[in-house]
Coordinates of C-alpha atoms in Angstrom, one line a residue:
X1 CA 12.0 11.3 -20.1
X2 CA 9.8 8.9 -22.0
X3 CA 6.8 8.2 -19.8
X4 CA 7.2 4.5 -20.5
X5 CA 10.8 4.4 -19.4
X6 CA 11.9 3.7 -15.9
X7 CA 12.6 6.5 -13.4
X8 CA 16.0 6.3 -11.8
X9 CA 16.0 5.7 -8.0
X10 CA 17.4 8.6 -6.0
X11 CA 19.4 7.8 -2.9
X12 CA 18.9 11.3 -1.5
X13 CA 16.7 12.0 1.5
X14 CA 13.1 12.1 0.5
X15 CA 9.8 13.3 2.1
X16 CA 6.3 12.0 2.0
X17 CA 5.3 15.6 1.8
X18 CA 6.2 15.4 -1.9
X19 CA 3.6 13.8 -4.2
X20 CA 4.9 10.6 -5.9
X21 CA 5.6 10.6 -9.6
X22 CA 4.1 7.5 -11.1
X23 CA 4.5 6.6 -14.8
X24 CA 1.4 6.7 -16.9
X25 CA -0.6 3.5 -17.3
X26 CA 0.2 1.7 -20.6
X27 CA -2.0 1.8 -23.6
X28 CA -5.1 -0.4 -23.2
X29 CA -4.5 -3.8 -24.8
X30 CA -7.6 -5.4 -26.4
X31 CA -7.9 -9.2 -26.0
X32 CA -6.3 -9.8 -29.4
X33 CA -3.1 -8.2 -28.2
X34 CA -2.0 -10.2 -25.1
X35 CA 1.8 -9.7 -25.5
X36 CA 3.8 -7.5 -23.2
X37 CA 7.4 -6.4 -22.6
X38 CA 9.0 -5.7 -19.4
X39 CA 11.5 -2.8 -18.9
X40 CA 13.3 -3.9 -15.8
X41 CA 16.4 -3.0 -14.0
X42 CA 18.5 -5.0 -11.6
X43 CA 16.8 -4.6 -8.2
X44 CA 13.8 -3.0 -9.8
X45 CA 10.2 -2.3 -9.3
X46 CA 7.3 -2.2 -11.8
X47 CA 3.6 -1.1 -11.8
X48 CA 1.4 -3.9 -13.1
X49 CA -1.0 -2.0 -15.3
X50 CA -3.3 -3.5 -17.9
X51 CA -1.9 -5.6 -20.7
X52 CA 1.0 -4.4 -22.7
X53 CA 3.8 -2.3 -21.2
X54 CA 5.1 -2.7 -17.7
X55 CA 7.5 -0.1 -16.4
X56 CA 10.7 -1.2 -14.5
X57 CA 11.9 1.0 -11.7
X58 CA 15.1 0.8 -9.8
X59 CA 15.3 0.4 -6.1
X60 CA 17.9 1.4 -3.5
X61 CA 18.7 2.1 0.2
X62 CA 19.0 5.5 1.7
X63 CA 22.3 5.5 3.5
X64 CA 21.3 8.4 5.8
X65 CA 19.8 6.9 9.0
X66 CA 17.8 10.1 9.9
X67 CA 14.3 10.1 8.6
X68 CA 11.4 12.4 9.4
X69 CA 8.4 10.3 10.5
X70 CA 6.4 12.0 7.8
X71 CA 8.9 10.7 5.3
X72 CA 8.7 7.6 3.2
X73 CA 11.2 5.0 4.1
X74 CA 13.8 3.5 1.7
X75 CA 14.1 -0.2 1.0
X76 CA 16.8 -2.8 1.0
X77 CA 15.4 -5.1 -1.7
X78 CA 14.1 -5.2 -5.2
X79 CA 10.4 -4.4 -5.7
X80 CA 7.7 -3.5 -8.4
X81 CA 4.0 -2.2 -8.3
X82 CA 1.0 -4.0 -10.0
X83 CA -6.0 -0.7 -10.6
X84 CA -20.6 4.5 1.0
X85 CA -21.9 2.2 3.1
X86 CA -20.0 0.4 5.8
X87 CA -17.9 -2.6 4.7
X88 CA -18.0 -5.9 6.6
X89 CA -16.7 -5.6 10.1
X90 CA -13.1 -6.6 10.7
X91 CA -12.9 -9.9 12.6
X92 CA -11.1 -10.5 15.8
X93 CA -7.8 -12.3 15.8
X94 CA -9.5 -15.5 16.9
X95 CA -12.1 -15.2 14.1
X96 CA -9.3 -14.4 11.7
X97 CA -7.5 -17.7 12.3
X98 CA -6.3 -19.4 9.1
X99 CA -7.9 -22.6 8.0
X100 CA -5.9 -25.8 8.4
X101 CA -6.0 -26.4 4.7
X102 CA -6.8 -24.1 1.8
X103 CA -10.0 -24.6 -0.3
X104 CA -9.1 -22.4 -3.3
X105 CA -12.4 -23.1 -5.0
X106 CA -14.3 -21.9 -1.9
X107 CA -12.2 -18.8 -1.8
X108 CA -12.8 -18.1 -5.4
X109 CA -16.5 -18.4 -5.0
X110 CA -16.4 -15.9 -2.2
X111 CA -13.9 -13.4 -3.6
X112 CA -14.2 -13.3 -7.4
X113 CA -17.6 -11.5 -7.4
X114 CA -15.9 -8.7 -5.3
X115 CA -13.1 -8.0 -7.9
X116 CA -13.6 -5.9 -11.0
X117 CA -11.6 -4.8 -14.0
X118 CA -11.0 -1.1 -14.1
X119 CA -10.8 0.4 -17.6
X120 CA -9.1 3.8 -17.9
X121 CA -9.4 6.2 -20.7
X122 CA -9.2 9.9 -21.6
X123 CA -10.9 11.8 -24.4
X124 CA -12.5 8.7 -25.7
X125 CA -9.2 6.9 -26.0
X126 CA -8.2 3.9 -23.9
X127 CA -5.1 4.3 -21.7
X128 CA -4.9 1.0 -19.8
X129 CA -6.6 -1.2 -17.3
X130 CA -6.2 -2.5 -13.8
X131 CA -8.2 -4.2 -11.1
X132 CA -10.4 -3.0 -8.2
X133 CA -12.2 -4.3 -5.1
X134 CA -15.9 -3.7 -4.4
X135 CA -15.7 -2.0 -1.0
X136 CA -19.3 -1.6 -0.1
X137 CA -22.9 -2.0 -1.3
X138 CA -22.9 1.7 -2.2
X139 CA -20.8 1.0 -5.3
X140 CA -17.4 2.2 -4.0
X141 CA -14.5 0.5 -5.6
X142 CA -10.9 0.7 -4.2
X143 CA -8.0 0.5 -6.6
X144 CA -4.5 1.9 -6.9
X145 CA -3.8 5.6 -7.7
X146 CA -1.4 4.6 -10.4
X147 CA -4.2 2.8 -12.2
X148 CA -6.5 5.9 -12.5
X149 CA -4.1 8.9 -12.3
X150 CA -3.6 9.4 -16.1
X151 CA -7.3 9.0 -16.9
X152 CA -10.4 11.1 -17.0
X153 CA -12.9 8.3 -17.9
X154 CA -13.4 5.1 -16.1
X155 CA -15.5 1.9 -16.5
X156 CA -15.8 -1.0 -14.1
X157 CA -16.4 -4.5 -15.5
X158 CA -17.9 -6.9 -12.9
X159 CA -17.1 -10.6 -12.7
X160 CA -20.5 -11.4 -14.1
X161 CA -19.9 -9.3 -17.2
X162 CA -21.9 -6.2 -16.2
X163 CA -20.2 -2.9 -17.1
X164 CA -20.8 0.5 -15.6
X165 CA -19.3 4.0 -16.0
X166 CA -17.4 4.9 -12.8
X167 CA -16.8 8.3 -11.2
X168 CA -13.5 9.1 -9.5
X169 CA -14.3 9.9 -5.8
X170 CA -10.7 10.7 -4.7
X171 CA -7.1 9.6 -4.7
X172 CA -4.2 9.4 -2.2
X173 CA -0.9 9.3 -4.0
X174 CA 1.0 8.9 -0.7
X175 CA -0.5 5.4 -0.2
X176 CA -1.1 4.8 -4.0
X177 CA -4.8 4.3 -3.3
X178 CA -7.9 5.6 -5.1
X179 CA -11.7 5.2 -4.8
X180 CA -14.2 5.0 -7.7
X181 CA -17.9 4.7 -7.5
X182 CA -20.5 3.0 -9.7
X183 CA -24.3 3.0 -9.5
X184 CA -25.4 -0.6 -9.5
X185 CA -27.4 -3.1 -7.5
X186 CA -26.7 -6.7 -6.4
X187 CA -23.0 -6.0 -5.6
X188 CA -20.8 -8.3 -3.5
X189 CA -18.7 -6.2 -1.2
X190 CA -15.4 -7.7 -0.1
X191 CA -15.2 -9.1 3.5
X192 CA -12.6 -7.1 5.5
X193 CA -9.9 -9.2 7.2
X194 CA -6.8 -8.2 9.2
X195 CA -3.2 -8.4 8.2
X196 CA -2.3 -8.2 11.9
X197 CA -3.7 -11.7 12.5
X198 CA -1.5 -13.3 9.9
X199 CA 1.8 -15.1 10.3
X200 CA 4.5 -16.0 7.8
X201 CA 3.4 -19.1 5.9
X202 CA -0.4 -18.5 6.2
X203 CA -2.2 -19.0 2.9
X204 CA -2.5 -16.0 0.6
X205 CA -4.7 -15.8 -2.5
X206 CA -4.4 -13.0 -5.1
X207 CA -7.4 -12.2 -7.3
X208 CA -7.1 -9.7 -10.1
X209 CA -7.7 -9.0 -13.8
X210 CA -4.5 -10.2 -15.7
X211 CA -3.8 -8.4 -18.9
X212 CA -7.3 -6.9 -19.0
X213 CA -8.5 -10.2 -20.5
X214 CA -12.2 -10.8 -20.8
X215 CA -13.9 -13.5 -18.8
X216 CA -13.6 -12.2 -15.3
X217 CA -10.9 -12.1 -12.6
X218 CA -8.3 -14.9 -12.1
X219 CA -7.0 -16.4 -8.9
X220 CA -3.5 -17.5 -7.9
X221 CA -2.4 -19.1 -4.6
X222 CA 0.6 -18.7 -2.4
X223 CA 1.5 -17.8 1.2
X224 CA 2.3 -14.7 3.2
X225 CA 6.1 -14.5 2.9
X226 CA 7.0 -11.5 5.0
X227 CA 5.7 -8.3 6.6
X228 CA 6.8 -4.7 6.8
X229 CA 8.4 -4.5 3.4
X230 CA 9.3 -1.0 2.0
X231 CA 8.7 -0.4 -1.7
X232 CA 10.0 2.5 -3.8
X233 CA 8.5 2.7 -7.2
X234 CA 10.4 5.8 -8.1
X235 CA 12.5 8.5 -6.4
X236 CA 9.5 10.0 -4.6
X237 CA 6.9 7.1 -4.2
X238 CA 7.6 5.1 -1.0
X239 CA 5.1 2.6 0.2
X240 CA 5.6 1.2 3.7
X241 CA 4.5 -1.7 5.8
X242 CA 3.8 -3.8 2.7
X243 CA 2.8 -7.5 2.8
X244 CA 5.0 -9.8 0.8
X245 CA 3.6 -12.9 -0.9
X246 CA 4.7 -15.5 -3.5
X247 CA 1.1 -15.8 -4.9
X248 CA 1.7 -14.9 -8.5
X249 CA 0.6 -11.3 -9.3
X250 CA 0.2 -10.5 -12.9
X251 CA 0.1 -7.4 -15.1
X252 CA -3.3 -5.8 -14.8
X253 CA -3.6 -6.9 -11.2
X254 CA -2.9 -3.5 -9.7
X255 CA -5.8 -2.8 -7.3
X256 CA -6.7 -6.5 -7.0
X257 CA -7.4 -8.4 -3.8
X258 CA -5.0 -10.3 -1.6
X259 CA -7.1 -12.4 0.7
X260 CA -6.4 -15.0 3.4
X261 CA -7.4 -18.6 3.4
X262 CA -11.0 -17.7 4.4
X263 CA -11.4 -15.2 1.6
X264 CA -11.1 -12.1 3.8
X265 CA -9.3 -9.1 2.4
X266 CA -5.8 -8.5 3.9
X267 CA -4.3 -6.2 1.2
X268 CA -4.5 -4.7 -2.2
X269 CA -2.0 -6.0 -4.7
X270 CA 0.3 -3.2 -5.8
X271 CA 3.8 -4.3 -6.7
X272 CA 6.1 -7.1 -7.8
X273 CA 9.8 -7.6 -7.5
X274 CA 11.9 -7.6 -10.7
X275 CA 15.5 -8.1 -11.6
X276 CA 17.5 -8.0 -14.8
X277 CA 16.1 -11.4 -15.7
X278 CA 12.5 -10.5 -15.1
X279 CA 9.8 -10.7 -12.5
X280 CA 11.1 -12.7 -9.5
X281 CA 7.9 -14.1 -8.1
X282 CA 7.8 -11.7 -5.2
X283 CA 4.6 -9.7 -4.8
X284 CA 3.6 -6.9 -2.5
X285 CA 0.3 -5.7 -1.2
X286 CA -0.8 -2.6 0.8
X287 CA -2.2 -3.8 4.1
X288 CA -6.0 -3.7 4.6
X289 CA -5.5 -1.5 7.7
X290 CA -4.1 1.3 5.5
X291 CA -6.6 0.6 2.8
X292 CA -9.7 1.0 5.1
X293 CA -8.4 4.1 6.7
X294 CA -7.7 5.8 3.4
X295 CA -10.9 4.6 1.6
X296 CA -13.1 5.6 4.5
X297 CA -11.6 9.1 4.5
X298 CA -12.0 9.5 0.7
X299 CA -15.6 8.2 0.8
X300 CA -16.4 10.7 3.5
X301 CA -14.5 13.8 2.5
X302 CA -13.2 13.2 -1.1
X303 CA -9.6 13.1 0.1
X304 CA -7.3 11.4 2.6
X305 CA -5.2 13.1 5.2
X306 CA -1.6 12.3 5.9
X307 CA -0.7 12.1 9.6
X308 CA 2.4 13.9 10.7
X309 CA 4.2 13.5 14.0
X310 CA 7.0 15.9 13.4
X311 CA 10.3 14.3 14.6
X312 CA 13.6 13.3 13.1
X313 CA 14.8 10.0 14.4
X314 CA 16.6 6.8 13.8
X315 CA 16.4 3.2 15.0
X316 CA 17.8 2.7 18.6
X317 CA 20.0 -0.3 19.2
X318 CA 21.4 -2.0 22.3
X319 CA 24.3 -4.3 22.5
X320 CA 23.7 -8.0 23.1
X321 CA 25.8 -10.3 25.3
X322 CA 27.2 -12.2 22.3
X323 CA 28.5 -9.0 20.6
X324 CA 25.5 -8.3 18.4
X325 CA 23.1 -5.4 18.4
X326 CA 19.3 -5.4 18.8
X327 CA 16.8 -2.7 17.6
X328 CA 14.6 -1.6 20.5
X329 CA 12.7 1.5 19.3
X330 CA 13.0 4.9 17.7
X331 CA 15.4 7.5 19.2
X332 CA 14.2 11.0 18.7
X333 CA 17.0 13.2 17.4
X334 CA 15.1 16.5 17.0
X335 CA 11.5 17.7 17.2
X336 CA 10.1 20.1 14.6
X337 CA 8.6 23.2 16.2
X338 CA 4.8 23.7 16.1
X339 CA 4.2 20.0 15.4
X340 CA 2.2 17.3 17.2
X341 CA 5.4 15.9 18.8
X342 CA 6.2 19.3 20.3
X343 CA 2.7 19.8 21.6
X344 CA 2.8 16.3 23.3
X345 CA 6.1 17.2 25.0
X346 CA 8.4 14.8 23.1
X347 CA 12.0 15.7 23.2
X348 CA 15.4 14.8 21.7
X349 CA 16.7 11.7 23.4
X350 CA 13.3 10.1 24.0
X351 CA 12.9 6.6 22.7
X352 CA 9.5 5.4 21.2
X353 CA 8.8 1.7 21.7
X354 CA 5.1 1.3 21.1
X355 CA 2.2 2.9 19.2
X356 CA -1.3 2.1 20.5
X357 CA 0.2 -1.1 22.1
X358 CA 2.0 -2.3 19.0
X359 CA 5.7 -2.8 19.4
X360 CA 8.0 -0.5 17.5
X361 CA 11.6 -1.7 17.0
X362 CA 12.6 0.4 14.1
X363 CA 12.0 3.8 12.4
X364 CA 10.4 1.9 9.5
X365 CA 7.9 0.3 11.7
X366 CA 6.9 3.6 13.2
X367 CA 6.4 5.2 9.8
X368 CA 4.3 2.2 8.7
X369 CA 2.1 2.3 11.7
X370 CA 1.5 6.1 11.3
X371 CA 0.2 5.4 7.8
X372 CA -2.7 3.7 9.4
X373 CA -3.8 6.8 11.2
X374 CA -5.4 10.1 10.0
X375 CA -4.5 13.6 10.9
X376 CA -6.2 14.9 14.0
X377 CA -6.4 11.3 15.4
X378 CA -5.1 10.7 18.9
X379 CA -2.6 8.0 19.4
X380 CA -0.8 6.7 22.5
X381 CA 3.0 6.3 22.3
X382 CA 5.1 4.4 24.9
X383 CA 8.1 6.6 25.4
X384 CA 11.3 6.3 27.5
X385 CA 12.5 9.7 28.4
X386 CA 16.1 10.3 27.5
X387 CA 18.3 8.5 30.0
X388 CA 15.6 7.9 32.6
X389 CA 14.8 4.3 31.9
X390 CA 11.2 5.0 32.8
X391 CA 8.6 4.2 30.2
X392 CA 5.5 6.4 30.1
X393 CA 2.4 6.7 27.9
X394 CA 2.2 9.9 25.8
X395 CA -1.0 10.9 24.0
X396 CA -0.4 12.6 20.7
X397 CA -2.9 14.4 18.5
X398 CA -1.4 13.8 15.0
X399 CA -1.0 16.8 12.7
X400 CA -1.4 17.1 8.9
X401 CA 1.7 16.5 6.9
X402 CA 2.9 19.8 5.4
X403 CA 2.7 20.3 1.7
X404 CA 6.3 20.8 0.9

């Protein structure tokens, strides 16, 4: 298959244990070549890489309700993707409160210096470009894996025009994240926010490097449109728990910042929705809670773990008085032997309704929350033992997702 042609979506069962296949970044497009073409499909997904070619990818829904919690979820809507010291402390929910009105100029002044253009090459030849976020004063830059994966040589162009060679510290294809590092002074690390403190309708500002154009990052304004979206960029790449925004996200903005009305990072721009008529004005960002977990692991160890619970399950529903049905948790259908779930005493018939105090109504929510945690980390589940009606806390030491 031509690497610039879309991959067909597979409706078969899939597993996060398989590494995603992401199309190569497009050829770098110098400023004199600002045109692009979009290869999109009905209900499709595209990676927003550099200027030039954007790859359209089909999207579908897995009709099999059983999914392993170490598996990537399917999705019901169209989507498309869009490149240490300690970062600023995450604020509390009260501190995170959205402003009553958005001052876009103030957000730009705060955020633009923290966003870079990532230029990707191999063998001295340019391959494409994307965006990145200055994560800390040690020069670590977080971007998307699909921005860097085809390259062997990287440069970071800062908003003030400074350029530095960058080294690849590590990648995590499962979450489509990567970390680069530059040696530089006078950096402006991003301020870490919280997606958990947001509500639908809160201001959202996207900052990235459209088309790889010179002159620094650009800023677009919108709102948080939805939470917990599931994005499939091809048959094996499944991103979960994504933020949805109508803030325009342009090609070359992969790895850019999605911030709240106070300029605090809430996600990394990764995908946009497309259809047969083109990009639909629906953008998606990986939540900052996943970003920080993965980035910190890569900075510390050079790689990121993938937590594995080890159950097969499906969303549990109860009937409502008016004849409807309501999701109330995840019903465990089977437990893999030798896994974290078995060691914690989980059994078929149990229903999981919370993870570390966060409500879980669906299988997709459980998978998304697990992405925030590392292997060997201890979590607490609220579990109703099969048929008992009694909810009890269960501590689980998460395992490492098997490489199958």
